PDB file of C-alpha atoms in Angstrom:
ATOM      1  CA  UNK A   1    -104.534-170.568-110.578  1.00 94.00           C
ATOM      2  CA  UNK A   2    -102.671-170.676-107.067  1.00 97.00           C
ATOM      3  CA  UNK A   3    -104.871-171.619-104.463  1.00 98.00           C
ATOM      4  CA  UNK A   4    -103.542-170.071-100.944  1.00 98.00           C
ATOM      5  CA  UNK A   5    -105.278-170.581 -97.588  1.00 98.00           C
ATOM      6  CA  UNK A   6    -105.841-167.273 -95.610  1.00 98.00           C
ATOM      7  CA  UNK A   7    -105.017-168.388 -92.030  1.00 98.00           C
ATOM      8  CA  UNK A   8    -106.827-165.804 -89.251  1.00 97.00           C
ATOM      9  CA  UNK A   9    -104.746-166.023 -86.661  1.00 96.00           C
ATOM     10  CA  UNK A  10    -107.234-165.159 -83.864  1.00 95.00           C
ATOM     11  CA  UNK A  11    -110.316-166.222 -82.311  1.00 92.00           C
ATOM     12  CA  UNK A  12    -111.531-162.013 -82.083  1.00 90.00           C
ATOM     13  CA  UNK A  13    -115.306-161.704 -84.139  1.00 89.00           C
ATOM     14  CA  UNK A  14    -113.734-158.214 -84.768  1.00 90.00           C
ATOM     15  CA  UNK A  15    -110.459-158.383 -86.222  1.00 94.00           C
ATOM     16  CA  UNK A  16    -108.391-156.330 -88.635  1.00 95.00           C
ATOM     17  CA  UNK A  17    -106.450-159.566 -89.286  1.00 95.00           C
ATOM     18  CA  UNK A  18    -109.509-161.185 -91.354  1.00 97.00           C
ATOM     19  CA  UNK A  19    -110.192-157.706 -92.864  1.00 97.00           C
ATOM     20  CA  UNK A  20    -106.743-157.645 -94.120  1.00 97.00           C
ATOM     21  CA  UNK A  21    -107.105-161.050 -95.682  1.00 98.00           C
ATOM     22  CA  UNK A  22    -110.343-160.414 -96.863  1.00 98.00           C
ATOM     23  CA  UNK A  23    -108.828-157.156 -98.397  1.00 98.00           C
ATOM     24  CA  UNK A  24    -105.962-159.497-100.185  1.00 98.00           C
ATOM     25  CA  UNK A  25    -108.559-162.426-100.805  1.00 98.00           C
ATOM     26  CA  UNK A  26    -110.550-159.476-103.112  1.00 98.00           C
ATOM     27  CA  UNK A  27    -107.825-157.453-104.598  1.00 98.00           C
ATOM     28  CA  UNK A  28    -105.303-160.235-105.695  1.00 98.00           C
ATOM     29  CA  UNK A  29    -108.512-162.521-107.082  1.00 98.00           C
ATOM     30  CA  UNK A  30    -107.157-162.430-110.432  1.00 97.00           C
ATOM     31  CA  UNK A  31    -103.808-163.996-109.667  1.00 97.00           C
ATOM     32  CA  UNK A  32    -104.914-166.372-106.913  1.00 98.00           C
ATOM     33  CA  UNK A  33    -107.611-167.612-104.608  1.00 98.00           C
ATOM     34  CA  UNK A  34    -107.256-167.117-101.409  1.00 98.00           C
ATOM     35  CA  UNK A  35    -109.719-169.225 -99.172  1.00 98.00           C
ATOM     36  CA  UNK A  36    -110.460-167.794 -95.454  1.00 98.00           C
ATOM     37  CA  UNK A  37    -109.637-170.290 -92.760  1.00 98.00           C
ATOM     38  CA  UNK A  38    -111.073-169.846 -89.162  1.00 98.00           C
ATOM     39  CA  UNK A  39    -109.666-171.056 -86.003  1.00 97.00           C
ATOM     40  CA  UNK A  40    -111.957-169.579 -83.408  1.00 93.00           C
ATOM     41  CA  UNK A  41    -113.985-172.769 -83.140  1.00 93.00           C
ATOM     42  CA  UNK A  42    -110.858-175.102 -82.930  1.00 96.00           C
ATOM     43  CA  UNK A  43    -111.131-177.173 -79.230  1.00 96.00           C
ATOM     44  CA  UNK A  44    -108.473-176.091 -76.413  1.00 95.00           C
ATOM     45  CA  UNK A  45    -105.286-178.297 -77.199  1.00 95.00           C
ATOM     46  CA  UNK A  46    -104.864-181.770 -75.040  1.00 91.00           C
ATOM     47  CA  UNK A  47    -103.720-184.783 -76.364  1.00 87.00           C
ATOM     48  CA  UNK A  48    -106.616-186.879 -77.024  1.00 86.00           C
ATOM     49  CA  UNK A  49    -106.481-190.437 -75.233  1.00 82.00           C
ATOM     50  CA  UNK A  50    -107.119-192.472 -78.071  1.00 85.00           C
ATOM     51  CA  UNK A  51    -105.333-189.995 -80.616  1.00 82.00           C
ATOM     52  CA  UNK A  52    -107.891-189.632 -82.882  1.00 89.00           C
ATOM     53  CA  UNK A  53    -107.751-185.707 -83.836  1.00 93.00           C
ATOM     54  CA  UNK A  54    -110.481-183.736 -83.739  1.00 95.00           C
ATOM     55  CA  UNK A  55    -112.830-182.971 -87.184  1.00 95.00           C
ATOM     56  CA  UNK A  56    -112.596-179.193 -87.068  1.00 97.00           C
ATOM     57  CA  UNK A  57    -108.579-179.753 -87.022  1.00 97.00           C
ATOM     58  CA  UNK A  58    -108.562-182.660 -89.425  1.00 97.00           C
ATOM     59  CA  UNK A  59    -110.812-180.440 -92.014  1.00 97.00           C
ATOM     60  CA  UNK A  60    -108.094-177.119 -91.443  1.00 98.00           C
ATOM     61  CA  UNK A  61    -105.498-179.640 -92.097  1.00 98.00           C
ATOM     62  CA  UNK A  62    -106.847-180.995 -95.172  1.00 98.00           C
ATOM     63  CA  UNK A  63    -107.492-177.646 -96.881  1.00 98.00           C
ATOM     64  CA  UNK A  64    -103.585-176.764 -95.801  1.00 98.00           C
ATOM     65  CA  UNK A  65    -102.120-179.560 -96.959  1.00 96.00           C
ATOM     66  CA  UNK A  66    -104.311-179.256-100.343  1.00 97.00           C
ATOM     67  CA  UNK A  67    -103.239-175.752-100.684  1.00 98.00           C
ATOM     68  CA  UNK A  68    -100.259-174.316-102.762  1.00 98.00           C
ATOM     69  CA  UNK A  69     -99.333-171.713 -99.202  1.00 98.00           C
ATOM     70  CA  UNK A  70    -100.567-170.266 -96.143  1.00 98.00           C
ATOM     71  CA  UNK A  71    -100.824-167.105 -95.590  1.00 98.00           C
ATOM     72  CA  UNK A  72    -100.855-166.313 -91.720  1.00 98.00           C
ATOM     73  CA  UNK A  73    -102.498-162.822 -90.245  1.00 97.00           C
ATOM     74  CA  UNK A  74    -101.672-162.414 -86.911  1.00 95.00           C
ATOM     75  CA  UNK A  75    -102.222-159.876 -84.088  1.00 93.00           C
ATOM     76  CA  UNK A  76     -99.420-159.459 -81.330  1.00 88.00           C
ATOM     77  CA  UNK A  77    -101.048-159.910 -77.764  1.00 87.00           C
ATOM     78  CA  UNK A  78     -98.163-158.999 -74.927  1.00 87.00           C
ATOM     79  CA  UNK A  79     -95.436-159.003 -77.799  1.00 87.00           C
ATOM     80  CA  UNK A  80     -96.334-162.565 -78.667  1.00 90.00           C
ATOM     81  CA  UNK A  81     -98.922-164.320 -81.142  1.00 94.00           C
ATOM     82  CA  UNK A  82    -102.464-164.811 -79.762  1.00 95.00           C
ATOM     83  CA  UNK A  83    -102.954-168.413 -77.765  1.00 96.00           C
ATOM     84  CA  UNK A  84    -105.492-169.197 -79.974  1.00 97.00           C
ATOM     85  CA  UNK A  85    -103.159-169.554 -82.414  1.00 97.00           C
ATOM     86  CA  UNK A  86    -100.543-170.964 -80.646  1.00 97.00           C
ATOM     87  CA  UNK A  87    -103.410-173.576 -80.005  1.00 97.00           C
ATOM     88  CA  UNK A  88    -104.170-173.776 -83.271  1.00 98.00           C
ATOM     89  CA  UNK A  89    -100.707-174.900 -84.596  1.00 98.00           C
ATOM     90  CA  UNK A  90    -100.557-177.402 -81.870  1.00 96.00           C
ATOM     91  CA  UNK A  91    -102.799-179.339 -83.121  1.00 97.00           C
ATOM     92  CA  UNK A  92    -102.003-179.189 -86.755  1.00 97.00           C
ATOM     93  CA  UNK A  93     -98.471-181.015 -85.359  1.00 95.00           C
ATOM     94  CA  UNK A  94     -99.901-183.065 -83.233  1.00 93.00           C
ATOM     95  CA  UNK A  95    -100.207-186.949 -85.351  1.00 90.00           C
ATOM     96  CA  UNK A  96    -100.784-184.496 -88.801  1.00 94.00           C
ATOM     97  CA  UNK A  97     -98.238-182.289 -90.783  1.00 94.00           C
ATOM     98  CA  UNK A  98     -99.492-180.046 -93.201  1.00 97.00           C
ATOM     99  CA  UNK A  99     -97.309-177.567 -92.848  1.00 97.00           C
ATOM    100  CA  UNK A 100     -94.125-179.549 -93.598  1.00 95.00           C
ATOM    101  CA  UNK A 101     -92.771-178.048 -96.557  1.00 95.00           C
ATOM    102  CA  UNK A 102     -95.550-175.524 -97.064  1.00 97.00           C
ATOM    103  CA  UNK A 103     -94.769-171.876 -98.177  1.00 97.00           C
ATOM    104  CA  UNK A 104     -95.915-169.652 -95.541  1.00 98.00           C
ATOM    105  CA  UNK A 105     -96.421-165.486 -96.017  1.00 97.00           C
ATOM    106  CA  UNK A 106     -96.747-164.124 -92.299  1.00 96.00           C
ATOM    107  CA  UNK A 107     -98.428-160.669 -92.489  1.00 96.00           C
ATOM    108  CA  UNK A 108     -99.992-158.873 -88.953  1.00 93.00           C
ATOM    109  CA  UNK A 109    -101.954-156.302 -88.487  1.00 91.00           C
ATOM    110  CA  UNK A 110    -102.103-154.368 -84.666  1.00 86.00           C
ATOM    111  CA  UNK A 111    -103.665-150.894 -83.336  1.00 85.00           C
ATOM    112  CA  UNK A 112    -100.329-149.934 -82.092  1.00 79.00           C
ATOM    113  CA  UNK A 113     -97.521-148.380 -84.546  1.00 75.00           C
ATOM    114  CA  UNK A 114     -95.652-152.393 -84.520  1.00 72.00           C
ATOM    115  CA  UNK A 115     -97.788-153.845 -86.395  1.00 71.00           C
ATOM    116  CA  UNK A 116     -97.153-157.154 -84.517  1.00 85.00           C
ATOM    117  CA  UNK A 117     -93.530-157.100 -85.685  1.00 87.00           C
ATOM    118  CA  UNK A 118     -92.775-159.307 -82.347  1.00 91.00           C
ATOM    119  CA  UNK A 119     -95.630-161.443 -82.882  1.00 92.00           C
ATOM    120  CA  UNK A 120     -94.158-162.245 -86.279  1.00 93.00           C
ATOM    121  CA  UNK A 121     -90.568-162.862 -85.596  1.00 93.00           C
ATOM    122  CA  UNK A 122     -92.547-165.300 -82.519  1.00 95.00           C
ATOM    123  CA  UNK A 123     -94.552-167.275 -85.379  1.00 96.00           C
ATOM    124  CA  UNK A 124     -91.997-167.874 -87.529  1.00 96.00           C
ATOM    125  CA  UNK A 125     -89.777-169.307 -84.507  1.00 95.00           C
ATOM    126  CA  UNK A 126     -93.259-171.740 -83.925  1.00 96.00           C
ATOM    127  CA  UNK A 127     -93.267-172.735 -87.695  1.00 97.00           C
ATOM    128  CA  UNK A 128     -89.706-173.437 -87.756  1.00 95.00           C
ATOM    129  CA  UNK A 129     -90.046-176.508 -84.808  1.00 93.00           C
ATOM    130  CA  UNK A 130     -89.598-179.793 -85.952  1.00 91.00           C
ATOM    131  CA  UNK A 131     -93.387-180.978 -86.227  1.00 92.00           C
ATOM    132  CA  UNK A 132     -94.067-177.931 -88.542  1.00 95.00           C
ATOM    133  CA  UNK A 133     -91.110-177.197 -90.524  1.00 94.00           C
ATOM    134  CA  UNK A 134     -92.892-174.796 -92.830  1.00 96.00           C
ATOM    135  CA  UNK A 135     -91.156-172.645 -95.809  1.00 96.00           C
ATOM    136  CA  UNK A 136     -91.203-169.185 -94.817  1.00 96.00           C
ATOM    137  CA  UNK A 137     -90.922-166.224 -96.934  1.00 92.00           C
ATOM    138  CA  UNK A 138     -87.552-164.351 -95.612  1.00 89.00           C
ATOM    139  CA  UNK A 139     -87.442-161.085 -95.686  1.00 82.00           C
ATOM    140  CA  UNK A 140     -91.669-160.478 -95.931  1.00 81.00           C
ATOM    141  CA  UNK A 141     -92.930-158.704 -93.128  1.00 84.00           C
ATOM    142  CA  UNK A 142     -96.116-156.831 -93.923  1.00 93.00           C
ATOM    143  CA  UNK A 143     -96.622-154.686 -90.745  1.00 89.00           C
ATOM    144  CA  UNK A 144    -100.008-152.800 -90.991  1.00 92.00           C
ATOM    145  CA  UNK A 145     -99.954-150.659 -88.032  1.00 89.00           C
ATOM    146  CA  UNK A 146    -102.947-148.710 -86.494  1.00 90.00           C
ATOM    147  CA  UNK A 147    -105.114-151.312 -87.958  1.00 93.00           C
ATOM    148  CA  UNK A 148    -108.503-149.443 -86.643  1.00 88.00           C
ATOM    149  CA  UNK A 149    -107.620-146.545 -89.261  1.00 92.00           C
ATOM    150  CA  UNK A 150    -106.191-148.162 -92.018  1.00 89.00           C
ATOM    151  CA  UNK A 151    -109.067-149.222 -93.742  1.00 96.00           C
ATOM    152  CA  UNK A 152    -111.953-147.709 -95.796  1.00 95.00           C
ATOM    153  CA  UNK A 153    -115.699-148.149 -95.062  1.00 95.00           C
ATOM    154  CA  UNK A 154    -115.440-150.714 -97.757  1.00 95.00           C
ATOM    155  CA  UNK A 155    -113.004-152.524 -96.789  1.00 95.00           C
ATOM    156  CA  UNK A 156    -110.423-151.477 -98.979  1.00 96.00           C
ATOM    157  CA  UNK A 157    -106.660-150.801 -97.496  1.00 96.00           C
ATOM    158  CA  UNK A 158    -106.705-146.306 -97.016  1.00 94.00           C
ATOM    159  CA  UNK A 159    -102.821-145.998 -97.741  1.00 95.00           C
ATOM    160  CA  UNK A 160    -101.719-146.786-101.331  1.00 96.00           C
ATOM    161  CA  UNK A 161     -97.978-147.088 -99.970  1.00 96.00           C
ATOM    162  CA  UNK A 162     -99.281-150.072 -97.919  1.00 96.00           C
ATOM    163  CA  UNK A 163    -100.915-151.475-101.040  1.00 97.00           C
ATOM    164  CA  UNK A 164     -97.927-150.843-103.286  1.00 97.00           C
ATOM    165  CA  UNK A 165     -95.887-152.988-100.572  1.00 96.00           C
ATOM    166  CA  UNK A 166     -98.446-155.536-100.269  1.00 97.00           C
ATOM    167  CA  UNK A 167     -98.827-155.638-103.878  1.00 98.00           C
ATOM    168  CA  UNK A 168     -95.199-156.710-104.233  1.00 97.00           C
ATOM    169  CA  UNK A 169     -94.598-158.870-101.320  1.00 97.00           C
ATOM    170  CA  UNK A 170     -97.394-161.039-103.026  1.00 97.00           C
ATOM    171  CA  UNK A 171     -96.212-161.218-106.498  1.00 97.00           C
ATOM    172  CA  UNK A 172     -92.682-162.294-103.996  1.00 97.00           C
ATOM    173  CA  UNK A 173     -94.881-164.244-102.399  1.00 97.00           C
ATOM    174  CA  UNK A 174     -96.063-166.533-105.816  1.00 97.00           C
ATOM    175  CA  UNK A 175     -93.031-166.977-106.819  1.00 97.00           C
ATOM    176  CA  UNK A 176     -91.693-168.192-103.520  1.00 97.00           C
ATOM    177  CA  UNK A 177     -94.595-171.038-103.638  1.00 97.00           C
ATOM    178  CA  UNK A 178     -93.170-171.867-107.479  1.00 96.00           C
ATOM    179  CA  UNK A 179     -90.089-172.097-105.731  1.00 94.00           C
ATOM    180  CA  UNK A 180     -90.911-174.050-103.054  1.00 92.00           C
ATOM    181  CA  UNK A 181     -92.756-176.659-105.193  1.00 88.00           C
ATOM    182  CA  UNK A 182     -89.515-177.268-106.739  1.00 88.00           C
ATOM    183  CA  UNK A 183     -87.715-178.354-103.297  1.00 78.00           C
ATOM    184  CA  UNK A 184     -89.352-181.516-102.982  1.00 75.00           C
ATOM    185  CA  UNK A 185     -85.961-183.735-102.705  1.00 71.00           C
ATOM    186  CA  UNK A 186     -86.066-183.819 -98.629  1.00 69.00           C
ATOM    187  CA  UNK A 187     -89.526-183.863 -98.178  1.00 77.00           C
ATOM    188  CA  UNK A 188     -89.993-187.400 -97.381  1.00 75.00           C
ATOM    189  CA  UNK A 189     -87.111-187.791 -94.870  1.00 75.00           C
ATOM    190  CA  UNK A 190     -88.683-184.320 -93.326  1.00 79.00           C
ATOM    191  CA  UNK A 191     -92.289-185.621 -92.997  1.00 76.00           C
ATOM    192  CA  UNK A 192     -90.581-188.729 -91.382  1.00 77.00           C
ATOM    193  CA  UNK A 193     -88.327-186.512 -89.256  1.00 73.00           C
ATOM    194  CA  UNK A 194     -91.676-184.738 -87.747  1.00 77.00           C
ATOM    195  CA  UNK A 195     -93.867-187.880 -87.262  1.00 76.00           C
ATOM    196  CA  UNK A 196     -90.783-189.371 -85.327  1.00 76.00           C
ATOM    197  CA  UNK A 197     -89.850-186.284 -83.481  1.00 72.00           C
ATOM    198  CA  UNK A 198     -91.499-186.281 -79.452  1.00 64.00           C
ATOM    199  CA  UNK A 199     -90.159-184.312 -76.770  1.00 55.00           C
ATOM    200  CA  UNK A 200     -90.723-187.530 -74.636  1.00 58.00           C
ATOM    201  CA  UNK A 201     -89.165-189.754 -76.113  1.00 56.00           C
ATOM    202  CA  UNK A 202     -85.484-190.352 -74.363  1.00 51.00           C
ATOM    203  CA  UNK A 203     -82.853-188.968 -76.482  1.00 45.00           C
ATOM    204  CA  UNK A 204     -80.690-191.564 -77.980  1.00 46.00           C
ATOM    205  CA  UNK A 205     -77.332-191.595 -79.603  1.00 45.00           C
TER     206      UNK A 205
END
């Protein structure tokens, strides 16, 4: 069975981000598991002195790089992704590159009537820098706006439009990470490209 890590893209104890992954986590259960990956305990970003990254990154890394895709939930904060997150990916391309290669599903969920449709096209500009260089799903957006209202007591998404879309942006979404498993003839020289690439380093001919 696919195994897919559910990315919440926040640091918020009370977000409908990690209810809507928890919502797919428990309604697509029979197809795949998706595993629920926190980032609210990750240490603010600086590069460590002696480079040794820290364990809660190292163990989110692992788990990615194990996984068959990512699915990403994030919120839009001031038409952008939260810095948490932002803080998050920093440090999963920061000496380790998990994401390299990886099929990525971005979905969002916001109180406003976006449903962090900024945020989105934002992350998947992040993902596509050099010391990421994830596969993203084109064409995917899963917008879930007025978050606060669009689920049940029990969890469960309240619109079955939303879940017929969801529903097929995931089965899109499989198939994609068959896909992607197939493109493996680049992935050394890309891994090599990010664990060369610095922004420091003087540009050469």
């Amino acid at each position: 069975m696919t195994h897919l890590i559910g990315l919440v893209g926040t640091n918020s104890e009370q977000s409908t981000n990690r209810k809507l992954l928890q919502f797919m986590q428990h309604h697509f259960s029979e197809t795949a598991t998706i595993e629920l990956v926190e980032i609210k305990d990750l240490p603010l970003f600086n590069k460590p002195a002696d480079g040794v990254i820290p364990q809660e990154v190292q163990f989110i890394a692992d788990k990615i790089e194990a996984a068959d895709g990512v699915i990403i939930s994030t919120p839009e904060y001031d038409h952008s992704v939260p810095a948490s997150l932002i803080n998050a990916l920093n440090w999963l391309s920061y000496g380790i590159y998990p994401f390299v290669d990886k099929a990525v599903m971005i979905t969002g969920a916001s109180y406003g009537v976006l449903g962090s449709s900024r945020a989105q096209l934002h992350l998947k500009q992040i993902l596509d820098a050099p010391e990421l260089k994830a596969r993203i799903m084109p064409s995917s957006e899963f917008l879930l706006s007025h978050s606060l209202q669009a689920f049940n007591p029990d969890g469960r998404l309240a619109s079955e439009e939303q879940i017929i879309k969801l529903e097929g942006l995931f089965e899109d979404f499989l198939s994609f990470v068959s896909m992607t498993k197939q493109l493996t003839h680049a992935h050394t020289i890309n891994k090599q490209v990010a664990e060369n690439f610095s922004w420091e380093k003087p540009y050469k001919e």
